[in-house]
mmCIF file of C-alpha atoms and ligand atoms in Angstrom:
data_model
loop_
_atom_site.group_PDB
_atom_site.id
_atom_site.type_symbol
_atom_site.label_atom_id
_atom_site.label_comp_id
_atom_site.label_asym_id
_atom_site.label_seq_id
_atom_site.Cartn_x
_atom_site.Cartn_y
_atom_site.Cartn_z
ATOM 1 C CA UNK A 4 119.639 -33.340 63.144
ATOM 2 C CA UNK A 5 118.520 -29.574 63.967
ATOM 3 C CA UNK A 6 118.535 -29.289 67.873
ATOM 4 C CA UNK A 7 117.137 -26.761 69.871
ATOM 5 C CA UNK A 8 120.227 -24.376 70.387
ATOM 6 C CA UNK A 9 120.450 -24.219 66.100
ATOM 7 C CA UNK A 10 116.711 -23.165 65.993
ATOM 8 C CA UNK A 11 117.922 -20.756 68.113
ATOM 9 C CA UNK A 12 120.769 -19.230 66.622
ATOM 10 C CA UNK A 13 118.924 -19.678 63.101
ATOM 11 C CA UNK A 14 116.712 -17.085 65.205
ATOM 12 C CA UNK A 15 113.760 -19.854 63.831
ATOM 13 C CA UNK A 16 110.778 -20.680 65.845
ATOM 14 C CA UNK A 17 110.201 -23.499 68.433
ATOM 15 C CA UNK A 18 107.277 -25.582 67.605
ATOM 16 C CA UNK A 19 105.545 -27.954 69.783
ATOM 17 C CA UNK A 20 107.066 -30.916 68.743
ATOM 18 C CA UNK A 21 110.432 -29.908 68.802
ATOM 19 C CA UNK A 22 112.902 -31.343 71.713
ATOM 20 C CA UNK A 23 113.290 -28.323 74.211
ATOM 21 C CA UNK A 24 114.997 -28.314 77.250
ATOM 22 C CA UNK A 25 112.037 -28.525 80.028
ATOM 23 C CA UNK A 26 112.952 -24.956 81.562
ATOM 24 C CA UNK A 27 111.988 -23.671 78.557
ATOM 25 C CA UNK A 28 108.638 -25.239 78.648
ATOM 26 C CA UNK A 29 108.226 -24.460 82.266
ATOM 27 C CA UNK A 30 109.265 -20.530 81.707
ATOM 28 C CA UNK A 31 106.944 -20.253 78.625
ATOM 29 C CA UNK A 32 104.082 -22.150 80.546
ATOM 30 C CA UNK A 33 104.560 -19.756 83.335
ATOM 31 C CA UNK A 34 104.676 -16.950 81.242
ATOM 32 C CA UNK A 35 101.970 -17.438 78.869
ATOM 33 C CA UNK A 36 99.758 -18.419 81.814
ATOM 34 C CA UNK A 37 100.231 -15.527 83.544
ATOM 35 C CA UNK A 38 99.747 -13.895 80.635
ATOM 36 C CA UNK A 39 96.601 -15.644 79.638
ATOM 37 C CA UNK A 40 94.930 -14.784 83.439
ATOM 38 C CA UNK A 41 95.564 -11.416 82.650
ATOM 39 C CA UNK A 42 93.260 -11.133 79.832
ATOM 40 C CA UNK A 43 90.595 -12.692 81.335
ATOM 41 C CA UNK A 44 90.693 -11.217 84.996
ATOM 42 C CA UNK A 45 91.638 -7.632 82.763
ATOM 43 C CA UNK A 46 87.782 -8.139 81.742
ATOM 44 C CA UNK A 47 87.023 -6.874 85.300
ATOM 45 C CA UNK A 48 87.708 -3.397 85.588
ATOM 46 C CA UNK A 49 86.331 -2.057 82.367
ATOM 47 C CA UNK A 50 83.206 -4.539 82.615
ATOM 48 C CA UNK A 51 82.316 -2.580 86.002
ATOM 49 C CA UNK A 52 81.225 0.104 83.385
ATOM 50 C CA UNK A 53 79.482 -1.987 80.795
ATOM 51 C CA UNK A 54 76.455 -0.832 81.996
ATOM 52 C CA UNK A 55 76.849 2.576 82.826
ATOM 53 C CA UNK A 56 78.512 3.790 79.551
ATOM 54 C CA UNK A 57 77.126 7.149 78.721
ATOM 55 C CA UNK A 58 75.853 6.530 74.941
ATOM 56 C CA UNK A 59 74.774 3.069 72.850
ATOM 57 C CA UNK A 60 77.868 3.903 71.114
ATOM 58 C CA UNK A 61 80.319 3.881 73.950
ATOM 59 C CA UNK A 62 78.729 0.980 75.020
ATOM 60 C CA UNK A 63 78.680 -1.113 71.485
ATOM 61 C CA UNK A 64 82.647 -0.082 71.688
ATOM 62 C CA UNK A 65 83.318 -1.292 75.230
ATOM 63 C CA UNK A 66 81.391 -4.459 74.767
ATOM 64 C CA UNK A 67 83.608 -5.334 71.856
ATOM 65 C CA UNK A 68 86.676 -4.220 73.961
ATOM 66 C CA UNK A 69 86.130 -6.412 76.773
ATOM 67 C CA UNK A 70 85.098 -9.895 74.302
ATOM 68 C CA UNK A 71 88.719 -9.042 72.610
ATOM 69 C CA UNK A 72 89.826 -9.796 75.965
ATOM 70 C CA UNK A 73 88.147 -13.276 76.595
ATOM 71 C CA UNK A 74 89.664 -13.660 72.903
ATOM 72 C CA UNK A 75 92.694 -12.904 73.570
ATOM 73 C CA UNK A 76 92.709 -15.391 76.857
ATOM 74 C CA UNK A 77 91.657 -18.115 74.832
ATOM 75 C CA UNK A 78 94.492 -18.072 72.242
ATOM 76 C CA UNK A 79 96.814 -17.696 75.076
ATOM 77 C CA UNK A 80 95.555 -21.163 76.651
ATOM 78 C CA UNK A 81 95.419 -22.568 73.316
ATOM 79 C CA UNK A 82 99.355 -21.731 72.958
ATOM 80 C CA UNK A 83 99.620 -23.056 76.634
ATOM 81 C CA UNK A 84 98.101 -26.392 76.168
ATOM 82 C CA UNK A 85 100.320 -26.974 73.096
ATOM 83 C CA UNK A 86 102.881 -27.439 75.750
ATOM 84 C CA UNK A 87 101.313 -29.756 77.472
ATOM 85 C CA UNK A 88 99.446 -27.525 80.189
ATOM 86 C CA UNK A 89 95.545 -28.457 80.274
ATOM 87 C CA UNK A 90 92.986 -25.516 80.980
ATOM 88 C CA UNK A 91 91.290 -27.289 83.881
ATOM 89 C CA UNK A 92 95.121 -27.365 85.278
ATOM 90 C CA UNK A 93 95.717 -23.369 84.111
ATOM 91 C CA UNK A 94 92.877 -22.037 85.348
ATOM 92 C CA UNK A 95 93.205 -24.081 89.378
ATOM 93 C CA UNK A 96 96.481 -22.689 89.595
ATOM 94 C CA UNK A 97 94.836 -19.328 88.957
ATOM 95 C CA UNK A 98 92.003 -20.086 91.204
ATOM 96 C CA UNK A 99 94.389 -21.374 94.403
ATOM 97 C CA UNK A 100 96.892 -17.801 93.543
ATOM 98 C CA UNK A 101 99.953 -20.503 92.197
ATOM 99 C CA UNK A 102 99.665 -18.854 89.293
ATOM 100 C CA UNK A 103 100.087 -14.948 88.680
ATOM 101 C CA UNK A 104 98.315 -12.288 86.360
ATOM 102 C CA UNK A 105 99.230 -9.058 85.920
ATOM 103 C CA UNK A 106 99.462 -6.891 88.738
ATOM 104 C CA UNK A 107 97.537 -3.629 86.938
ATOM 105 C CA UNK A 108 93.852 -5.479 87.329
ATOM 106 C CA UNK A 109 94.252 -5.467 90.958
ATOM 107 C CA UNK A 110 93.511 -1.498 90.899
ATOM 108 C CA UNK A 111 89.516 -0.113 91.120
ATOM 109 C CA UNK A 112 87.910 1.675 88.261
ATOM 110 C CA UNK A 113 86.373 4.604 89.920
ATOM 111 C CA UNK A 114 85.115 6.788 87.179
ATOM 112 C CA UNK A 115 84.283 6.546 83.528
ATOM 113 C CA UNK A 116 87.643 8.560 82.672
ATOM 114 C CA UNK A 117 89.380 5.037 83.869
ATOM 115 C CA UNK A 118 87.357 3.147 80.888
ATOM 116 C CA UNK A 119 89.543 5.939 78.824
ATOM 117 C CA UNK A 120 92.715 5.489 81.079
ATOM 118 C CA UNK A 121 93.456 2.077 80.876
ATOM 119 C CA UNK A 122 92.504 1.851 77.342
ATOM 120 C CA UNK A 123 95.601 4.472 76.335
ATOM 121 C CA UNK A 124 97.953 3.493 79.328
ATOM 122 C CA UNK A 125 97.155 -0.063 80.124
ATOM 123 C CA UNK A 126 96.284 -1.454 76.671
ATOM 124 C CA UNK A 127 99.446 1.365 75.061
ATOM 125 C CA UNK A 128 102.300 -0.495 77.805
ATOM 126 C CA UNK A 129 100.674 -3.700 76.980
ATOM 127 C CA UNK A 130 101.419 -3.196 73.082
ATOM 128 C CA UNK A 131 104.538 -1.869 74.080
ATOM 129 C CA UNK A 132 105.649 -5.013 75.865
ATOM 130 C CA UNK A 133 103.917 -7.912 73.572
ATOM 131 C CA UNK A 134 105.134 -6.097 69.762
ATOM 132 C CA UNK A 135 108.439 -8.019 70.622
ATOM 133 C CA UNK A 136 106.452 -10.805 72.166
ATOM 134 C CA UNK A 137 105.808 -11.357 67.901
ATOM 135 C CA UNK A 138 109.024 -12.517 67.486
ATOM 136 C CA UNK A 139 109.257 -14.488 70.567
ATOM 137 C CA UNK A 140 111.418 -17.846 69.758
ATOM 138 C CA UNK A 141 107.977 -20.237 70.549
ATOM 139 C CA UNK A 142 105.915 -20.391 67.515
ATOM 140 C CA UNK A 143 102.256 -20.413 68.975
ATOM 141 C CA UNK A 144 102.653 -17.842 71.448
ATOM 142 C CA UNK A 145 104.743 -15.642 68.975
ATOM 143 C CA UNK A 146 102.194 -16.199 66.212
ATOM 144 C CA UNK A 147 98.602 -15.890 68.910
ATOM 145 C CA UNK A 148 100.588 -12.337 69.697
ATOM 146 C CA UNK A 149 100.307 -11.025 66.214
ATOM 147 C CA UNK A 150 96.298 -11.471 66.144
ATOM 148 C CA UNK A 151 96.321 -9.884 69.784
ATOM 149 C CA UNK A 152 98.725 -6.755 69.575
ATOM 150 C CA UNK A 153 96.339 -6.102 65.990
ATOM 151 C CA UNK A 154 93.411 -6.000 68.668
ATOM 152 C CA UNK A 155 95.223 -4.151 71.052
ATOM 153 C CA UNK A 156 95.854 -1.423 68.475
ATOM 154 C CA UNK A 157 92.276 -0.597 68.540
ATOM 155 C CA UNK A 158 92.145 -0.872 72.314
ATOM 156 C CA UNK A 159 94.390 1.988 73.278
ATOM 157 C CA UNK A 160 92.689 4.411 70.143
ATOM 158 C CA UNK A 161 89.636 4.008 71.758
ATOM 159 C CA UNK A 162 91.450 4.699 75.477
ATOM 160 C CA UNK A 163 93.105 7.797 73.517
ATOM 161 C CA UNK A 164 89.923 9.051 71.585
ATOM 162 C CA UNK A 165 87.738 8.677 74.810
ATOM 163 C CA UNK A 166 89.821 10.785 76.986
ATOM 164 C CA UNK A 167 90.449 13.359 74.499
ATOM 165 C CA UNK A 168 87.123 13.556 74.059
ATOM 166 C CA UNK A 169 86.516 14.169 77.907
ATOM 167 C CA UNK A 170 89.376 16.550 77.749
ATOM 168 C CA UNK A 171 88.376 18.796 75.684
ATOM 169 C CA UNK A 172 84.657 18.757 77.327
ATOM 170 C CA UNK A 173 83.315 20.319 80.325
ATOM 171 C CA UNK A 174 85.983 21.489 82.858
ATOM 172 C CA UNK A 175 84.234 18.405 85.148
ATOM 173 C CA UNK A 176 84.809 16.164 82.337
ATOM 174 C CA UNK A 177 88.298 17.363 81.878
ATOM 175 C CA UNK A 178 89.187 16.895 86.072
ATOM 176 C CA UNK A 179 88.172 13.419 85.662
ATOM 177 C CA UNK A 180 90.039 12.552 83.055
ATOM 178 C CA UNK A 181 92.902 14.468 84.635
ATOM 179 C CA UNK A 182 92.202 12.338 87.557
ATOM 180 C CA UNK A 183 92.159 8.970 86.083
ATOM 181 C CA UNK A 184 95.463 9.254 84.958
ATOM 182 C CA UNK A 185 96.842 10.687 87.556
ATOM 183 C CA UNK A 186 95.905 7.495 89.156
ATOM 184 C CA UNK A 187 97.218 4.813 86.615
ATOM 185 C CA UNK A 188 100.157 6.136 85.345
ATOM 186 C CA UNK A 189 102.368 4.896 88.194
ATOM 187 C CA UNK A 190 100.854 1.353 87.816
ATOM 188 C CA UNK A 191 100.944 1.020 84.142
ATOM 189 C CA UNK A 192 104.941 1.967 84.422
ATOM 190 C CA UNK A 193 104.714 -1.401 86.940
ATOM 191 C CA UNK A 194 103.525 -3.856 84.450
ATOM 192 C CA UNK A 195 107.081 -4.066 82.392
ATOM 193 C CA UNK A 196 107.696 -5.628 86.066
ATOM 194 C CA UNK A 197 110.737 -4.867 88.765
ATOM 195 C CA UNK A 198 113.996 -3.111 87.149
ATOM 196 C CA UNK A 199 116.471 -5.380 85.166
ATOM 197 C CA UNK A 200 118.881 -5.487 88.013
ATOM 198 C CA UNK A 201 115.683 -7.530 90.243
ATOM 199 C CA UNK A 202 114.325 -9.352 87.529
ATOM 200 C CA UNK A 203 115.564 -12.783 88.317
ATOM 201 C CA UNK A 204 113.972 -14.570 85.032
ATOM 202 C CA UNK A 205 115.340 -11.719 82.230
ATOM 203 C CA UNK A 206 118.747 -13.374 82.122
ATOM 204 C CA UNK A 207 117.415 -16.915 80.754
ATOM 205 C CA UNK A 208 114.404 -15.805 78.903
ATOM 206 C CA UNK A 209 116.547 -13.515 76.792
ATOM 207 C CA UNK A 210 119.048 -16.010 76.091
ATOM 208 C CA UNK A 211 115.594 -18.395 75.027
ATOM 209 C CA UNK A 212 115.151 -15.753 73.136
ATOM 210 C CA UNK A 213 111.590 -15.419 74.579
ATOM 211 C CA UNK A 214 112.289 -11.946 76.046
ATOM 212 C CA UNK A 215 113.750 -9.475 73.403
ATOM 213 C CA UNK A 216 114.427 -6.693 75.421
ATOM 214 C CA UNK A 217 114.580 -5.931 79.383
ATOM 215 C CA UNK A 218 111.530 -4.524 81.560
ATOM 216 C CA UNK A 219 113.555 -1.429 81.285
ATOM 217 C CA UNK A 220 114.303 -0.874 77.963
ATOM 218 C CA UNK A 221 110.123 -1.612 77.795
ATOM 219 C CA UNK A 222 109.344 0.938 80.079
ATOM 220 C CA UNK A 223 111.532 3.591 78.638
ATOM 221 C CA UNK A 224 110.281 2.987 75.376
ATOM 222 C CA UNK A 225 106.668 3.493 76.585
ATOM 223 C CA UNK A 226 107.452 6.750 78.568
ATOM 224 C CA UNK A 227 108.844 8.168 75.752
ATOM 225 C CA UNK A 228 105.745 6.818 73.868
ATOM 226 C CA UNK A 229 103.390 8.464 76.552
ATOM 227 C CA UNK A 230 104.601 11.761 76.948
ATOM 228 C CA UNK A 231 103.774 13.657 73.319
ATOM 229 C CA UNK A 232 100.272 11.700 73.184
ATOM 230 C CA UNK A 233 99.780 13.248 76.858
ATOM 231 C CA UNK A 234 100.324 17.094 75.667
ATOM 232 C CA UNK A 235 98.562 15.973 72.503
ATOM 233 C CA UNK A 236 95.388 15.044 75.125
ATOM 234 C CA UNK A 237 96.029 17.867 76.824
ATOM 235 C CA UNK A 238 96.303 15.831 80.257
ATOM 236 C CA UNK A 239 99.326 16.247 82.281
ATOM 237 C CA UNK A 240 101.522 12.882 83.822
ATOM 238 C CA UNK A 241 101.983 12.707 87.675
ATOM 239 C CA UNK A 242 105.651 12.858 87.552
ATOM 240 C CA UNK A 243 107.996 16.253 87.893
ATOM 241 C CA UNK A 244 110.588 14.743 87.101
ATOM 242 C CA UNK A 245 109.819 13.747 83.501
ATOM 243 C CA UNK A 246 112.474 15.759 81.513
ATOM 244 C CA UNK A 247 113.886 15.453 78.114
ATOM 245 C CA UNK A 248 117.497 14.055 78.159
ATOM 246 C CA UNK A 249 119.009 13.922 74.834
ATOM 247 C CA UNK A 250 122.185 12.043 75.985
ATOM 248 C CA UNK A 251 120.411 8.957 76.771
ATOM 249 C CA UNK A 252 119.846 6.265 74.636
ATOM 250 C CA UNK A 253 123.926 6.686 73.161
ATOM 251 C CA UNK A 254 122.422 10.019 72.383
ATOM 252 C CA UNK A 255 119.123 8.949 70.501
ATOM 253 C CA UNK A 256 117.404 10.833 73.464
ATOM 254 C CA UNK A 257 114.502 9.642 75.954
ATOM 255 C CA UNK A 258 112.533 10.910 79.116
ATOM 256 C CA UNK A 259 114.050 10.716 82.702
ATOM 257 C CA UNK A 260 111.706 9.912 84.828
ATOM 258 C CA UNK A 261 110.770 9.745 89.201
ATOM 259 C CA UNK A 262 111.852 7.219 91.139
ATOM 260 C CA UNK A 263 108.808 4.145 90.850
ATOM 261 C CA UNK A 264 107.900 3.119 94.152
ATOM 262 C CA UNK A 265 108.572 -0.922 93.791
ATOM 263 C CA UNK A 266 107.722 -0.960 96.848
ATOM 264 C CA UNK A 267 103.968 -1.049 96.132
ATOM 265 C CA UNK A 268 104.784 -3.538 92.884
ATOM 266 C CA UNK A 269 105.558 -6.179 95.416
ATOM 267 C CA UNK A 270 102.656 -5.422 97.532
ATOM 268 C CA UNK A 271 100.499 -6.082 95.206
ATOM 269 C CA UNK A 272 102.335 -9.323 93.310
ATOM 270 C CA UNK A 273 102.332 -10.444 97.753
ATOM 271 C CA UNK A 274 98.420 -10.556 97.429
ATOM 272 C CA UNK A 275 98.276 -6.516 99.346
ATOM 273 C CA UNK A 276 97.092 -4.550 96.417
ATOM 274 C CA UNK A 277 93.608 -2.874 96.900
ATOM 275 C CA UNK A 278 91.464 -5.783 94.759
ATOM 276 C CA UNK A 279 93.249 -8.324 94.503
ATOM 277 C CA UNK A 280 91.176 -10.575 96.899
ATOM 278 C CA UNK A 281 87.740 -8.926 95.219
ATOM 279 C CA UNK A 282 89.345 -10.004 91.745
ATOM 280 C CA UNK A 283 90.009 -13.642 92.196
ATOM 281 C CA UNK A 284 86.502 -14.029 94.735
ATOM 282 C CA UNK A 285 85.006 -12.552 91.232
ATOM 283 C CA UNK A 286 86.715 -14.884 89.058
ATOM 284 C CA UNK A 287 86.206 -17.834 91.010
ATOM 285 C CA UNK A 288 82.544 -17.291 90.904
ATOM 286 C CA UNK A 289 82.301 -16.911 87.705
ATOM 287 C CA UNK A 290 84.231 -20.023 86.818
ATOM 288 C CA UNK A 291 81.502 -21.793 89.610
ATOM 289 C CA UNK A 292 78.136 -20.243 88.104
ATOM 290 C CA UNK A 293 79.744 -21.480 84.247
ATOM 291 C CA UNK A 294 79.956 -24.937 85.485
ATOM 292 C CA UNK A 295 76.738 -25.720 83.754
ATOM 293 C CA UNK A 296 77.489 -24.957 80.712
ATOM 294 C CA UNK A 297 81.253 -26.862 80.656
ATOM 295 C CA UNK A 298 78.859 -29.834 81.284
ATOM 296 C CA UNK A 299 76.372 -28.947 78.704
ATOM 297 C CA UNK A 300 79.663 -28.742 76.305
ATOM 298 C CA UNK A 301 81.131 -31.964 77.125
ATOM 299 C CA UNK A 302 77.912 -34.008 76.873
ATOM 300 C CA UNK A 303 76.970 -32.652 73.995
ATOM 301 C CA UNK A 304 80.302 -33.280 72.316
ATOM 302 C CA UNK A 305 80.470 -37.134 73.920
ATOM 303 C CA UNK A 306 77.272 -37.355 72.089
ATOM 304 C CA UNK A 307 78.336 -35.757 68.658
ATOM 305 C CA UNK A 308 81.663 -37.387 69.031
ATOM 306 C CA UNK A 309 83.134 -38.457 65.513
ATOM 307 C CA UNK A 310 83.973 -42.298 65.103
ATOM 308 C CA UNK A 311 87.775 -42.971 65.459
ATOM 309 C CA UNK A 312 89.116 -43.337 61.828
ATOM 310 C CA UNK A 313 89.744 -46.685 60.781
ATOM 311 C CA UNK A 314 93.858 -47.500 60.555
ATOM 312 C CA UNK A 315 95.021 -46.370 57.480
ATOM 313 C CA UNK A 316 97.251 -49.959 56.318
HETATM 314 N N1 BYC B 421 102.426 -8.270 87.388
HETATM 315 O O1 BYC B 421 111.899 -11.770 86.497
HETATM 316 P P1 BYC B 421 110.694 -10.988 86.130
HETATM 317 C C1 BYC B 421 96.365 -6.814 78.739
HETATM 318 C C2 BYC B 421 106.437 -11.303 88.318
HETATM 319 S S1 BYC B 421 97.006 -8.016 79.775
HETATM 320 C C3 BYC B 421 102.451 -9.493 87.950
HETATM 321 O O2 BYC B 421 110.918 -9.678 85.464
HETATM 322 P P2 BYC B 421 109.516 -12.110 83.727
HETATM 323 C C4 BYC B 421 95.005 -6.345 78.951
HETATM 324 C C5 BYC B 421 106.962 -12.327 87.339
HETATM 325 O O3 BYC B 421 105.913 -13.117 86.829
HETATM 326 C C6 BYC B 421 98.731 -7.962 79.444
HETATM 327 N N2 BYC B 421 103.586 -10.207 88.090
HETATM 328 O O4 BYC B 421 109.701 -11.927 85.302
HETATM 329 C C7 BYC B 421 94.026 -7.231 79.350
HETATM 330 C C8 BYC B 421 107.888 -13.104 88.240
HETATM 331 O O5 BYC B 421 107.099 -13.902 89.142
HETATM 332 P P3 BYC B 421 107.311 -15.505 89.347
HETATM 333 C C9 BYC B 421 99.524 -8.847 80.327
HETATM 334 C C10 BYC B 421 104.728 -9.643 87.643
HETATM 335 O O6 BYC B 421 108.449 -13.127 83.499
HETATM 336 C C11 BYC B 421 92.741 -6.774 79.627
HETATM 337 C C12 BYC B 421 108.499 -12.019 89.108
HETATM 338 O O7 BYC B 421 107.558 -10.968 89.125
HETATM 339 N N3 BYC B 421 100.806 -8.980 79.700
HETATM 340 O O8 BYC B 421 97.014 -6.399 77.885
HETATM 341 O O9 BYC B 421 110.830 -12.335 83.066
HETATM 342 C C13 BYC B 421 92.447 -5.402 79.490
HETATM 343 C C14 BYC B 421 109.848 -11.534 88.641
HETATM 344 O O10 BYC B 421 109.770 -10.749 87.425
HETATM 345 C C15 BYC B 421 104.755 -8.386 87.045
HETATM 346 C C16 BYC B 421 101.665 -10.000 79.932
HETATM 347 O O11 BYC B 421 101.386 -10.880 80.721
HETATM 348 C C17 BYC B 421 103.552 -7.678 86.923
HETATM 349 N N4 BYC B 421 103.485 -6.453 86.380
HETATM 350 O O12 BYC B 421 108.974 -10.678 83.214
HETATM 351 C C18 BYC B 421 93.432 -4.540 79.066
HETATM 352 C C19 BYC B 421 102.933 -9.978 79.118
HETATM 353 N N5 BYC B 421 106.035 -8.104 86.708
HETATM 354 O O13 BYC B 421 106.773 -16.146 88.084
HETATM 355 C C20 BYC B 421 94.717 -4.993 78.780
HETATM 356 C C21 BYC B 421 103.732 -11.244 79.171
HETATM 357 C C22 BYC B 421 106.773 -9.149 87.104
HETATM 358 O O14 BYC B 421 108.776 -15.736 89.510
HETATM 359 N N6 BYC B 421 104.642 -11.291 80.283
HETATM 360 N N7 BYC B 421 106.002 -10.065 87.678
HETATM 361 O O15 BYC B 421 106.472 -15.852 90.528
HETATM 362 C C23 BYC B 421 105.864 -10.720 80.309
HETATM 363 O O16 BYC B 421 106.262 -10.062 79.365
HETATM 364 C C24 BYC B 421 106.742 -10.950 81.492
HETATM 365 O O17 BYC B 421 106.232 -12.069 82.202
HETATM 366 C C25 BYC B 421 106.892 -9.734 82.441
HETATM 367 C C26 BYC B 421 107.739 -10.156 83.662
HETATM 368 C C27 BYC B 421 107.581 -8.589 81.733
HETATM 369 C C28 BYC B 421 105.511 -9.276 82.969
#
């Protein structure tokens, strides 16, 4: 019989009916959750500007931005509840703060420039830290990441092409995009999460083979990701201490970078980042003005409901 630790070293995939030890469940559970809230409470900050987008176009694009999201959400709790975690249960532990999301949404979007910023930086470290996510060792979450990182693809082109596009506009146009990223670069270096040597769950999820590679390794690899695709926006990164070192990497070469104040990481995962109270009082309302229309969807399917199929003998 094939147990869990062979699907492992076969490097195969987990699927939902397969025995797994229940840490494993719990981690991915935990993980995919918080992963999951992200997507939906990361509708927030670029759906402040859904309204005040400057052309039909930018708007048509945004609008389709921020339903990827929801999208994206609802795989996620699909691939949850295949492990035995019910939405109604996901989305109370999101609504009481047991559950987390990702720290980056709990930052304002002052200016148009951050529809741009978060698209390149936020969207860009997300792809960076979900492309290994695709070969993560649970089948639904590994295989709901492929459809999402496609999406994301598009997300952080439109990010790029809309702050190029302010940066190579009106000297205004060109402070504010300056300006956004000034202000999101620190926090989108945050979401790959505390350094390896404070990460108390890389140890186990790498040998689960859910976690490829370390926060750090993620972080470096964006950075050095970031950097060209700044000069080619013609934006400068808030950091002067971003240098080329060719000896890192065993010589393959990568960015040094300033010293990330982790300090302001656990504020914010604590509950003390600047929206993080005005996120969840949003989400919760929403969840409480929708209540209708879970109702509408559950009478509507009692009375649709298909007979129970006779026992095959
Ligand atoms: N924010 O041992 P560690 C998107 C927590 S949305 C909040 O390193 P792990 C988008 C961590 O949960 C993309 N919490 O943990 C949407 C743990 O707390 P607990 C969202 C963080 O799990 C809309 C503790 O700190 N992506 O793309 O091994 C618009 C210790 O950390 C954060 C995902 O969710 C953080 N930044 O690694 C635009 C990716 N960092 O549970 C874009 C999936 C750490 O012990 N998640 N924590 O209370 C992951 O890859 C991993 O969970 C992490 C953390 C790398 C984030």
């Amino acid at each position: 019989m094939t147990t869990f630790e062979d699907v492992l070293a076969a490097q195969d995939r987990v699927e939902p009916r397969d025995a797994m030890p229940d840490g494993y469940r719990a981690t991915l559970v935990r993980q995919i959750a918080q992963h999951a809230h992200s997507e939906i409470i990361g509708m927030q900050p670029e759906g402040a500007w859904l309204t005040r987008a400057p052309s039909l176009r930018r708007q048509a694009v945004l609008l389709a931005k921020v339903q990827d999201e929801a999208g994206h959400g609802l795989y996620l709790y699909a691939a949850a509840e295949t492990l035995g975690a019910s939405r109604e249960e996901l989305l109370d532990a999101l609504h009481t703060g047991r559950q987390r999301y990702s720290s980056i949404f709990n930052y304002p979007s002052l200016t148009w420039a951050d529809v741009g910023a978060i698209g390149w930086l936020v969207d860009g470290a997300a792809i960076v830290n979900q492309v290994p996510l695709c070969r993560c060792s649970y089948g639904p979450y590994a295989r709901a990441m492929v459809r999402v990182c496609k999406e994301e693809s598009f997300h952080q082109r439109q990010g790029f092409e809309l702050l190029h596009t302010l940066s190579h506009g009106t000297p205004a146009q060109h402070a504010m995009a300056q300006e956004a990223v000034d202000r999101w670069w620190w926090p989108s270096l945050m979401m790959f999460g505390p350094p390896d040597a404070d990460s108390p769950h890389s140890a186990q999820s790498t040998a689960w083979g859910i976690k490829r590679f370390s926060n750090d390794t993620l972080r470096q690899r964006f950075i050095d990701q970031a950097v060209p695709q700044a000069e080619a926006l013609g934006l400068t990164l808030p950091d002067p201490d971003l240098r080329w070192n060719a000896d890192k990497d065993e010589g393959r070469g990568g960015y040094d970078y300033g010293a990330i104040d982790f300090d302001e990481l656990r504020a914010v995962l604590r509950g003390d980042g600047p929206c993080n109270a005005e996120r969840l009082a949003h989400r919760v309302a929403a969840h409480e003005d929708g209540a209708w229309v879970r109702e509408a969807a559950a009478a509507y399917a009692a009375k649709h409901a298909r007979p129970a199929r006779p026992e095959v003998a």
